[in-house]
């Protein structure tokens, strides 16, 4: 398992949601993984098998985690506790206050970026967020298809970005969203996992083992 930190890029935030409260991990993030604790492989064996259909359709709220919170090593990012596997790399994006705001999980050339937001009580905001993402992609010259995926409604995107004047690059992305108890998580799959269900299955299973800590604020 690799751990990298980087400063997050300023990105749009879902309307009606605030960045979820995060604890200051400081230099303790690496220390939490030290010692004799066994770190499982992502491929094969319990608790997650590549190709296994997710048993849960969204990340866990901390009130739902129970024994699963201690069943495997996790990287504590404050608002998210991310499972750690020996063959998976975790990259943490920090804001200007050096607090974690996003985590990217990388495995076999694919990745999923997870961002957690505090959300109001109600029916959820994924429908509105999905519409905003689709409009933004189309405005930028990309293509968007809405589909029913492993986690419900999702966006399959062919994004177009300008790398230098007159030169553009295209990238396949897959946007998924999870409405939880007063929180919202957005996931973005890239690499082979954006278009190949078999390549995505292992990371999808990891997403369902992420624990979200909403906090009381």
mmCIF file of N, CA, C and O in Angstrom, residues 146-211:
data_model
loop_
_atom_site.group_PDB
_atom_site.id
_atom_site.type_symbol
_atom_site.label_atom_id
_atom_site.label_comp_id
_atom_site.label_asym_id
_atom_site.label_seq_id
_atom_site.Cartn_x
_atom_site.Cartn_y
_atom_site.Cartn_z
ATOM 1 N N UNK A 146 -26.138 9.058 -19.265
ATOM 2 C CA UNK A 146 -26.627 8.612 -17.964
ATOM 3 C C UNK A 146 -27.008 7.145 -18.074
ATOM 4 O O UNK A 146 -27.654 6.725 -19.041
ATOM 5 N N UNK A 147 -26.615 6.352 -17.095
ATOM 6 C CA UNK A 147 -26.853 4.913 -17.133
ATOM 7 C C UNK A 147 -27.153 4.399 -15.733
ATOM 8 O O UNK A 147 -26.917 5.081 -14.735
ATOM 9 N N UNK A 148 -27.679 3.193 -15.673
ATOM 10 C CA UNK A 148 -27.923 2.524 -14.399
ATOM 11 C C UNK A 148 -26.766 1.567 -14.170
ATOM 12 O O UNK A 148 -26.620 0.563 -14.863
ATOM 13 N N UNK A 149 -25.904 1.887 -13.186
ATOM 14 C CA UNK A 149 -24.712 1.099 -12.941
ATOM 15 C C UNK A 149 -24.786 0.301 -11.667
ATOM 16 O O UNK A 149 -25.866 0.081 -11.104
ATOM 17 N N UNK A 150 -23.639 -0.122 -11.176
ATOM 18 C CA UNK A 150 -23.562 -0.975 -9.997
ATOM 19 C C UNK A 150 -24.125 -0.297 -8.753
ATOM 20 O O UNK A 150 -24.580 -0.974 -7.828
ATOM 21 N N UNK A 151 -24.084 1.040 -8.714
ATOM 22 C CA UNK A 151 -24.565 1.776 -7.551
ATOM 23 C C UNK A 151 -25.816 2.593 -7.845
ATOM 24 O O UNK A 151 -26.154 3.501 -7.098
ATOM 25 N N UNK A 152 -26.483 2.291 -8.956
ATOM 26 C CA UNK A 152 -27.663 3.062 -9.322
ATOM 27 C C UNK A 152 -27.341 4.052 -10.433
ATOM 28 O O UNK A 152 -26.403 3.847 -11.217
ATOM 29 N N UNK A 153 -28.082 5.166 -10.519
ATOM 30 C CA UNK A 153 -27.848 6.134 -11.593
ATOM 31 C C UNK A 153 -26.428 6.680 -11.540
ATOM 32 O O UNK A 153 -25.918 7.035 -10.485
ATOM 33 N N UNK A 154 -25.793 6.736 -12.693
ATOM 34 C CA UNK A 154 -24.426 7.251 -12.789
ATOM 35 C C UNK A 154 -24.239 7.958 -14.110
ATOM 36 O O UNK A 154 -25.080 7.873 -15.014
ATOM 37 N N UNK A 155 -23.126 8.670 -14.247
ATOM 38 C CA UNK A 155 -22.783 9.351 -15.487
ATOM 39 C C UNK A 155 -21.524 8.735 -16.079
ATOM 40 O O UNK A 155 -20.525 8.553 -15.376
ATOM 41 N N UNK A 156 -21.597 8.410 -17.363
ATOM 42 C CA UNK A 156 -20.433 7.929 -18.097
ATOM 43 C C UNK A 156 -20.022 9.033 -19.050
ATOM 44 O O UNK A 156 -20.774 9.407 -19.955
ATOM 45 N N UNK A 157 -18.831 9.535 -18.826
ATOM 46 C CA UNK A 157 -18.421 10.804 -19.419
ATOM 47 C C UNK A 157 -17.207 10.621 -20.311
ATOM 48 O O UNK A 157 -16.290 9.852 -19.989
ATOM 49 N N UNK A 158 -17.220 11.330 -21.417
ATOM 50 C CA UNK A 158 -16.030 11.508 -22.251
ATOM 51 C C UNK A 158 -15.656 12.968 -22.122
ATOM 52 O O UNK A 158 -16.227 13.844 -22.795
ATOM 53 N N UNK A 159 -14.755 13.265 -21.192
ATOM 54 C CA UNK A 159 -14.413 14.651 -20.874
ATOM 55 C C UNK A 159 -13.368 15.177 -21.839
ATOM 56 O O UNK A 159 -12.455 14.459 -22.247
ATOM 57 N N UNK A 160 -13.484 16.451 -22.151
ATOM 58 C CA UNK A 160 -12.555 17.109 -23.082
ATOM 59 C C UNK A 160 -11.904 18.277 -22.354
ATOM 60 O O UNK A 160 -12.593 19.155 -21.839
ATOM 61 N N UNK A 161 -10.580 18.264 -22.287
ATOM 62 C CA UNK A 161 -9.857 19.331 -21.606
ATOM 63 C C UNK A 161 -8.761 19.885 -22.514
ATOM 64 O O UNK A 161 -8.183 19.150 -23.330
ATOM 65 N N UNK A 162 -8.494 21.160 -22.357
ATOM 66 C CA UNK A 162 -7.445 21.802 -23.142
ATOM 67 C C UNK A 162 -6.127 21.686 -22.400
ATOM 68 O O UNK A 162 -5.986 22.153 -21.280
ATOM 69 N N UNK A 163 -5.153 21.031 -23.018
ATOM 70 C CA UNK A 163 -3.846 20.844 -22.390
ATOM 71 C C UNK A 163 -2.893 21.987 -22.728
ATOM 72 O O UNK A 163 -1.968 22.274 -21.970
ATOM 73 N N UNK A 164 -3.129 22.624 -23.875
ATOM 74 C CA UNK A 164 -2.395 23.828 -24.268
ATOM 75 C C UNK A 164 -3.191 24.470 -25.399
ATOM 76 O O UNK A 164 -4.082 23.824 -25.967
ATOM 77 N N UNK A 165 -2.940 25.719 -25.707
ATOM 78 C CA UNK A 165 -3.741 26.391 -26.736
ATOM 79 C C UNK A 165 -3.837 25.584 -28.031
ATOM 80 O O UNK A 165 -2.824 25.196 -28.611
ATOM 81 N N UNK A 166 -5.058 25.288 -28.412
ATOM 82 C CA UNK A 166 -5.294 24.551 -29.656
ATOM 83 C C UNK A 166 -5.152 23.058 -29.550
ATOM 84 O O UNK A 166 -5.369 22.346 -30.538
ATOM 85 N N UNK A 167 -4.774 22.555 -28.379
ATOM 86 C CA UNK A 167 -4.594 21.113 -28.217
ATOM 87 C C UNK A 167 -5.487 20.606 -27.078
ATOM 88 O O UNK A 167 -5.441 21.129 -25.962
ATOM 89 N N UNK A 168 -6.276 19.567 -27.378
ATOM 90 C CA UNK A 168 -7.224 19.039 -26.411
ATOM 91 C C UNK A 168 -6.964 17.554 -26.172
ATOM 92 O O UNK A 168 -6.432 16.851 -27.043
ATOM 93 N N UNK A 169 -7.330 17.111 -24.991
ATOM 94 C CA UNK A 169 -7.226 15.695 -24.647
ATOM 95 C C UNK A 169 -8.584 15.223 -24.149
ATOM 96 O O UNK A 169 -9.356 15.998 -23.570
ATOM 97 N N UNK A 170 -8.878 13.949 -24.383
ATOM 98 C CA UNK A 170 -10.139 13.368 -23.936
ATOM 99 C C UNK A 170 -9.872 12.238 -22.952
ATOM 100 O O UNK A 170 -8.866 11.536 -23.055
ATOM 101 N N UNK A 171 -10.768 12.089 -21.996
ATOM 102 C CA UNK A 171 -10.614 11.079 -20.955
ATOM 103 C C UNK A 171 -11.968 10.501 -20.594
ATOM 104 O O UNK A 171 -12.947 11.230 -20.447
ATOM 105 N N UNK A 172 -12.009 9.181 -20.444
ATOM 106 C CA UNK A 172 -13.228 8.525 -19.988
ATOM 107 C C UNK A 172 -13.296 8.581 -18.466
ATOM 108 O O UNK A 172 -12.332 8.230 -17.773
ATOM 109 N N UNK A 173 -14.442 9.017 -17.940
ATOM 110 C CA UNK A 173 -14.680 9.094 -16.510
ATOM 111 C C UNK A 173 -16.055 8.516 -16.199
ATOM 112 O O UNK A 173 -16.943 8.528 -17.054
ATOM 113 N N UNK A 174 -16.204 8.052 -14.994
ATOM 114 C CA UNK A 174 -17.484 7.513 -14.543
ATOM 115 C C UNK A 174 -17.800 8.123 -13.186
ATOM 116 O O UNK A 174 -17.050 7.940 -12.233
ATOM 117 N N UNK A 175 -18.894 8.879 -13.107
ATOM 118 C CA UNK A 175 -19.289 9.558 -11.878
ATOM 119 C C UNK A 175 -20.379 8.761 -11.175
ATOM 120 O O UNK A 175 -21.402 8.431 -11.786
ATOM 121 N N UNK A 176 -20.171 8.484 -9.890
ATOM 122 C CA UNK A 176 -21.186 7.821 -9.073
ATOM 123 C C UNK A 176 -21.430 8.685 -7.836
ATOM 124 O O UNK A 176 -20.575 9.481 -7.439
ATOM 125 N N UNK A 177 -22.614 8.535 -7.239
ATOM 126 C CA UNK A 177 -22.946 9.330 -6.065
ATOM 127 C C UNK A 177 -23.693 8.513 -5.038
ATOM 128 O O UNK A 177 -24.427 7.578 -5.382
ATOM 129 N N UNK A 178 -23.494 8.866 -3.768
ATOM 130 C CA UNK A 178 -24.107 8.128 -2.664
ATOM 131 C C UNK A 178 -24.721 9.114 -1.670
ATOM 132 O O UNK A 178 -24.007 9.946 -1.096
ATOM 133 N N UNK A 179 -26.026 9.017 -1.481
ATOM 134 C CA UNK A 179 -26.723 9.814 -0.484
ATOM 135 C C UNK A 179 -26.832 9.011 0.800
ATOM 136 O O UNK A 179 -27.468 7.958 0.837
ATOM 137 N N UNK A 180 -26.184 9.482 1.856
ATOM 138 C CA UNK A 180 -26.237 8.813 3.151
ATOM 139 C C UNK A 180 -26.980 9.645 4.168
ATOM 140 O O UNK A 180 -27.610 10.659 3.820
ATOM 141 N N UNK A 181 -26.926 9.260 5.441
ATOM 142 C CA UNK A 181 -27.591 10.005 6.510
ATOM 143 C C UNK A 181 -26.924 11.375 6.733
ATOM 144 O O UNK A 181 -25.923 11.463 7.434
ATOM 145 N N UNK A 182 -27.430 12.407 6.099
ATOM 146 C CA UNK A 182 -26.909 13.778 6.196
ATOM 147 C C UNK A 182 -25.502 13.909 5.627
ATOM 148 O O UNK A 182 -24.749 14.798 6.002
ATOM 149 N N UNK A 183 -25.133 13.005 4.721
ATOM 150 C CA UNK A 183 -23.872 13.159 4.014
ATOM 151 C C UNK A 183 -24.043 12.707 2.568
ATOM 152 O O UNK A 183 -24.985 12.008 2.216
ATOM 153 N N UNK A 184 -23.119 13.155 1.736
ATOM 154 C CA UNK A 184 -23.100 12.787 0.325
ATOM 155 C C UNK A 184 -21.662 12.483 -0.063
ATOM 156 O O UNK A 184 -20.737 13.199 0.329
ATOM 157 N N UNK A 185 -21.456 11.414 -0.817
ATOM 158 C CA UNK A 185 -20.131 11.052 -1.321
ATOM 159 C C UNK A 185 -20.185 10.981 -2.838
ATOM 160 O O UNK A 185 -21.076 10.338 -3.408
ATOM 161 N N UNK A 186 -19.239 11.646 -3.475
ATOM 162 C CA UNK A 186 -19.101 11.567 -4.922
ATOM 163 C C UNK A 186 -17.866 10.752 -5.262
ATOM 164 O O UNK A 186 -16.796 10.950 -4.668
ATOM 165 N N UNK A 187 -18.011 9.826 -6.194
ATOM 166 C CA UNK A 187 -16.892 9.021 -6.654
ATOM 167 C C UNK A 187 -16.670 9.219 -8.144
ATOM 168 O O UNK A 187 -17.635 9.336 -8.907
ATOM 169 N N UNK A 188 -15.400 9.263 -8.554
ATOM 170 C CA UNK A 188 -15.054 9.406 -9.968
ATOM 171 C C UNK A 188 -14.067 8.304 -10.332
ATOM 172 O O UNK A 188 -12.934 8.285 -9.853
ATOM 173 N N UNK A 189 -14.509 7.372 -11.177
ATOM 174 C CA UNK A 189 -13.651 6.292 -11.662
ATOM 175 C C UNK A 189 -12.932 6.757 -12.924
ATOM 176 O O UNK A 189 -13.538 7.384 -13.812
ATOM 177 N N UNK A 190 -11.646 6.425 -13.026
ATOM 178 C CA UNK A 190 -10.874 6.729 -14.231
ATOM 179 C C UNK A 190 -9.991 5.536 -14.573
ATOM 180 O O UNK A 190 -9.854 4.594 -13.786
ATOM 181 N N UNK A 191 -9.396 5.578 -15.763
ATOM 182 C CA UNK A 191 -8.626 4.425 -16.222
ATOM 183 C C UNK A 191 -9.561 3.343 -16.736
ATOM 184 O O UNK A 191 -10.728 3.599 -17.026
ATOM 185 N N UNK A 192 -9.076 2.097 -16.834
ATOM 186 C CA UNK A 192 -9.923 1.008 -17.327
ATOM 187 C C UNK A 192 -11.228 0.842 -16.549
ATOM 188 O O UNK A 192 -12.248 0.429 -17.108
ATOM 189 N N UNK A 193 -11.234 1.172 -15.253
ATOM 190 C CA UNK A 193 -12.443 1.016 -14.437
ATOM 191 C C UNK A 193 -13.569 1.935 -14.862
ATOM 192 O O UNK A 193 -14.721 1.726 -14.470
ATOM 193 N N UNK A 194 -13.270 2.959 -15.655
ATOM 194 C CA UNK A 194 -14.310 3.878 -16.112
ATOM 195 C C UNK A 194 -15.197 3.249 -17.182
ATOM 196 O O UNK A 194 -16.341 3.674 -17.365
ATOM 197 N N UNK A 195 -14.678 2.227 -17.876
ATOM 198 C CA UNK A 195 -15.436 1.641 -18.985
ATOM 199 C C UNK A 195 -15.572 0.127 -18.902
ATOM 200 O O UNK A 195 -16.412 -0.452 -19.600
ATOM 201 N N UNK A 196 -14.763 -0.533 -18.078
ATOM 202 C CA UNK A 196 -14.749 -1.994 -18.006
ATOM 203 C C UNK A 196 -15.255 -2.463 -16.647
ATOM 204 O O UNK A 196 -14.562 -2.284 -15.637
ATOM 205 N N UNK A 197 -16.458 -3.072 -16.573
ATOM 206 C CA UNK A 197 -17.009 -3.503 -15.283
ATOM 207 C C UNK A 197 -16.108 -4.464 -14.528
ATOM 208 O O UNK A 197 -16.038 -4.422 -13.292
ATOM 209 N N UNK A 198 -15.404 -5.346 -15.227
ATOM 210 C CA UNK A 198 -14.528 -6.295 -14.546
ATOM 211 C C UNK A 198 -13.353 -5.582 -13.892
ATOM 212 O O UNK A 198 -12.920 -5.942 -12.795
ATOM 213 N N UNK A 199 -12.825 -4.569 -14.561
ATOM 214 C CA UNK A 199 -11.725 -3.793 -13.993
ATOM 215 C C UNK A 199 -12.197 -2.954 -12.805
ATOM 216 O O UNK A 199 -11.429 -2.663 -11.891
ATOM 217 N N UNK A 200 -13.471 -2.583 -12.810
ATOM 218 C CA UNK A 200 -13.999 -1.717 -11.755
ATOM 219 C C UNK A 200 -14.418 -2.485 -10.515
ATOM 220 O O UNK A 200 -14.509 -1.901 -9.424
ATOM 221 N N UNK A 201 -14.667 -3.784 -10.633
ATOM 222 C CA UNK A 201 -15.305 -4.539 -9.554
ATOM 223 C C UNK A 201 -14.528 -4.488 -8.245
ATOM 224 O O UNK A 201 -15.114 -4.346 -7.166
ATOM 225 N N UNK A 202 -13.209 -4.617 -8.297
ATOM 226 C CA UNK A 202 -12.422 -4.605 -7.073
ATOM 227 C C UNK A 202 -12.525 -3.275 -6.345
ATOM 228 O O UNK A 202 -12.733 -3.222 -5.132
ATOM 229 N N UNK A 203 -12.399 -2.155 -7.093
ATOM 230 C CA UNK A 203 -12.509 -0.843 -6.478
ATOM 231 C C UNK A 203 -13.925 -0.571 -5.988
ATOM 232 O O UNK A 203 -14.123 0.075 -4.952
ATOM 233 N N UNK A 204 -14.924 -1.065 -6.713
ATOM 234 C CA UNK A 204 -16.311 -0.905 -6.264
ATOM 235 C C UNK A 204 -16.517 -1.566 -4.908
ATOM 236 O O UNK A 204 -17.199 -1.030 -4.026
ATOM 237 N N UNK A 205 -15.934 -2.748 -4.738
ATOM 238 C CA UNK A 205 -16.063 -3.452 -3.463
ATOM 239 C C UNK A 205 -15.397 -2.681 -2.336
ATOM 240 O O UNK A 205 -15.894 -2.643 -1.203
ATOM 241 N N UNK A 206 -14.255 -2.036 -2.630
ATOM 242 C CA UNK A 206 -13.574 -1.239 -1.610
ATOM 243 C C UNK A 206 -14.437 -0.041 -1.206
ATOM 244 O O UNK A 206 -14.536 0.305 -0.024
ATOM 245 N N UNK A 207 -15.075 0.591 -2.193
ATOM 246 C CA UNK A 207 -15.921 1.760 -1.902
ATOM 247 C C UNK A 207 -16.997 1.412 -0.884
ATOM 248 O O UNK A 207 -17.316 2.210 0.006
ATOM 249 N N UNK A 208 -17.558 0.211 -0.964
ATOM 250 C CA UNK A 208 -18.626 -0.175 -0.038
ATOM 251 C C UNK A 208 -18.106 -0.464 1.363
ATOM 252 O O UNK A 208 -18.898 -0.669 2.285
ATOM 253 N N UNK A 209 -16.783 -0.469 1.546
ATOM 254 C CA UNK A 209 -16.185 -0.677 2.870
ATOM 255 C C UNK A 209 -15.622 0.605 3.463
ATOM 256 O O UNK A 209 -15.064 0.591 4.569
ATOM 257 N N UNK A 210 -15.741 1.708 2.736
ATOM 258 C CA UNK A 210 -15.352 3.002 3.282
ATOM 259 C C UNK A 210 -16.371 3.405 4.339
ATOM 260 O O UNK A 210 -17.574 3.227 4.159
ATOM 261 N N UNK A 211 -15.896 3.951 5.463
ATOM 262 C CA UNK A 211 -16.775 4.391 6.550
ATOM 263 C C UNK A 211 -16.800 5.912 6.568
ATOM 264 O O UNK A 211 -15.749 6.562 6.560
#
